[in-house]
Amino acid sequence: MTKKTLIIVESPTKSRTLARFLGDGYELMATMGHLRNLPKTKLGVDVKGNFKPQYVLIESKKAVIDQLKKASRVAKQIFLATDPDREGEAIAWHTVKILGDTAAPIHRISFHEITRQAIEEALKHLGKIDMHLVDAQQARRVLDRLVGYQLSPLLWRKVRLGLSAGRVQSVALRLVVEREQEIGKFKSEEYWELWAELKGQPEPTFLAKLVKIEQKTAAVKNQTTAQKIVGELQKAAWQVAKIDRKEVHRASHPPFTTSTMQQRAAQKLYFSSRKTMQVAQQLYEQGLITYHRTDSFSLASQAVVQIRRYINSVYGANYLPLEPRVFKTRSKVAAQEAHEAIRPTRLKMPQEKLHRDEMRLYKLIFNRTVASQMAAAVYDQTKIHVQAGSQYRFLAEGRVIKFLGWLKIYSDKIARVSQVNQKAELPKLAEGEKLKLVKLDPQQKFTQPPARYNEASLIRALEQRGIGRPSTYAPIISTIQARQYVERKERIFSPTNLGVTVSNFLVRYFPEVFDYDFTAQLEDQLDEVARGERRWQPVIKEFYQPFTKQLAKVMKESQRVKIPVEKTDQKCPQCQKGDLIVRVGRFGKFLACSRFPECRYTSNFIEKIEGIKCPDCGGEVVIRKTRSKRQFFGCSRYPQCRWASWRDPRKMLAKKSAAKNKLTST
Ligand SMILES: [Zn+2]
Ligand SMILES: [Zn+2]
């Protein structure tokens, strides 16, 4: 029997794709993820022995490990072909540790797309395991273990049994909690916008908004003022004061990084970041896209050539900029790890049979990549400054698209939008031209509090603060939800009472550890470890010593905190004495008796929407969930009444009343 080269990867899909490009001389095996990990039942870090991690074999991987060992003994050589980042490097390293001394030489091969060309290239460059990357992964693992493992007992004693808190997740939770507090403190203020419908010589009429009163920015605070101005404006002479016309260029976005892909998929496909990563993983492992954990904007020069050729043949030379577009990557790490943005490996729709979600994400990536190399869109922008009487300045803005450029890819949608938004085009007026007032429209408005985070804006906030990394956004966001610290309703995140309590406790007693900048600095230090500029143990030591000191102090000195309960107006049906309150458990909200533990009554929590009645029968409107956890609104008298709606009836009501508030005067 001739000896074969054993190639070890993480997943069966990846090994199937690889097998297509490799001949008979290769055997492929998958580790199915990590093989070793820190132990489940103890800290597993020797804090006195320079933080040496005490890895143990993962119980469920016994069979896989046996097979790997057996195959490695008869292999000619072993190639470790795990993913091109810290996690992949660590899996490769653990595999070597587990295989021990094999007679066969072991090499690391690395590629960030699973294509014939990339594999052939990788096979020509046999390398070694990059211990800097492994160390960066170990450092994160150890740090998170130290924090998580030691904070838990504190939370159990001071807040509630069974809680846990992660290092970076708690900082993300803090963002959500603080946003909620800002919203709570926000005082909405009334203001008025004044719109004038005006007509010049040429048709059609156009809308202009009051922007200045006596050279100062217009600030109309109440109806009395608004009506006084309306009165003066009705007698005023109107005239075009000035017209500014200019050409505006709008360049395309850079190709996707992990963070921007997650944001876009959340906005366009309503994917959670976790789902986006699962689907992207499938696409990557099938060889259809480049590696999906990256913060690089750059494209391989070979890919750029192909994209430009594609643009030229599909859209024409007009759509091709003279020079390829180059995007600067913000991250310092990118140069070392996954080296490219996320792009399709071929410029065509895949022949593989893809699931619907895979196809949707693939198209998103495909379009974004091609658009990134296309010419800018060009608009004619017109600003008409209108003088009314001696003291009022109005402004009308119009934007007409002259050349679609990269928007061509998305042009179906744009055509639909511009049909709705006809005000984009302004009539051809002349400076000094007299105008006729057709109608004045004062609109009552209220300043809005900052918006709660959604999937996309939370990822953006994490990235902007330097807190997340391509491999961590999705786990951060799913963990704070899984722990019931944050609720996601209608794709909007808000903290639970439990989340607020835990976050406030942590931030109060560990102001440093859960500080935004401190967390960002620690992430930077891990990047330095990955680049070989810093050793990992000192990073941990510097963190750990003050942390344990503080931990002991808080354990001794802090008071136990209470999680505020959400009350209902119902009595406990079992003991008739207690009140029913809403508690948050591992699987979400439930109703319980306030006299717990004397009374152990619990029941399912059904959230009622106050002040809204079922349109069919007048019953209560309640929030329900489908089996796939999607939220909808239904009638409390189900199954007698079968009314149901995806849309929030509160929002529909709010829209109606907003329309009513609009006061019109002519
Ligand atoms: Zn009770
Ligand atoms: Zn009903």
GROMACS .gro file of N, CA and C in nm, residues 250 319 374-379 401-412 414-415:
model
   66
  250ARG      N    1  -2.121   5.986  -0.570
  250ARG     CA    2  -2.136   5.896  -0.456
  250ARG      C    3  -2.066   5.765  -0.488
  319TYR      N    4  -1.905   5.201  -1.682
  319TYR     CA    5  -1.923   5.166  -1.541
  319TYR      C    6  -1.792   5.126  -1.474
  374MET      N    7  -1.705   4.938  -0.913
  374MET     CA    8  -1.771   5.013  -1.020
  374MET      C    9  -1.758   5.164  -1.000
  375ALA      N   10  -1.789   5.236  -1.107
  375ALA     CA   11  -1.777   5.382  -1.104
  375ALA      C   12  -1.878   5.443  -1.007
  376ALA      N   13  -1.849   5.563  -0.962
  376ALA     CA   14  -1.937   5.633  -0.869
  376ALA      C   15  -2.068   5.671  -0.937
  377ALA      N   16  -2.173   5.683  -0.859
  377ALA     CA   17  -2.300   5.735  -0.910
  377ALA      C   18  -2.288   5.888  -0.915
  378VAL      N   19  -2.353   5.949  -1.014
  378VAL     CA   20  -2.343   6.094  -1.027
  378VAL      C   21  -2.482   6.156  -1.019
  379TYR      N   22  -2.496   6.256  -0.933
  379TYR     CA   23  -2.622   6.327  -0.918
  379TYR      C   24  -2.605   6.473  -0.955
  401ILE      N   25  -3.063   6.188  -1.034
  401ILE     CA   26  -2.952   6.100  -1.069
  401ILE      C   27  -2.923   6.112  -1.218
  402LYS      N   28  -2.793   6.129  -1.250
  402LYS     CA   29  -2.752   6.151  -1.388
  402LYS      C   30  -2.690   6.023  -1.444
  403PHE      N   31  -2.615   5.956  -1.356
  403PHE     CA   32  -2.549   5.833  -1.399
  403PHE      C   33  -2.551   5.736  -1.281
  404LEU      N   34  -2.602   5.618  -1.304
  404LEU     CA   35  -2.622   5.524  -1.194
  404LEU      C   36  -2.491   5.471  -1.135
  405GLY      N   37  -2.393   5.449  -1.221
  405GLY     CA   38  -2.268   5.392  -1.170
  405GLY      C   39  -2.296   5.261  -1.099
  406TRP      N   40  -2.235   5.243  -0.983
  406TRP     CA   41  -2.251   5.116  -0.909
  406TRP      C   42  -2.394   5.090  -0.866
  407LEU      N   43  -2.476   5.196  -0.859
  407LEU     CA   44  -2.615   5.175  -0.819
  407LEU      C   45  -2.691   5.092  -0.922
  408LYS      N   46  -2.633   5.082  -1.043
  408LYS     CA   47  -2.692   5.001  -1.149
  408LYS      C   48  -2.727   4.861  -1.098
  409ILE      N   49  -2.639   4.807  -1.015
  409ILE     CA   50  -2.662   4.672  -0.961
  409ILE      C   51  -2.790   4.667  -0.879
  410TYR      N   52  -2.818   4.779  -0.813
  410TYR     CA   53  -2.936   4.781  -0.727
  410TYR      C   54  -3.049   4.861  -0.792
  411SER      N   55  -3.044   4.877  -0.926
  411SER     CA   56  -3.129   4.978  -0.990
  411SER      C   57  -3.278   4.949  -0.984
  412ASP      N   58  -3.318   4.822  -0.974
  412ASP     CA   59  -3.461   4.793  -0.961
  412ASP      C   60  -3.520   4.864  -0.842
  414ILE      N   61  -3.395   5.116  -0.678
  414ILE     CA   62  -3.385   5.261  -0.685
  414ILE      C   63  -3.498   5.319  -0.768
  415ALA      N   64  -3.533   5.250  -0.878
  415ALA     CA   65  -3.642   5.296  -0.963
  415ALA      C   66  -3.771   5.303  -0.881
   0.00000   0.00000   0.00000
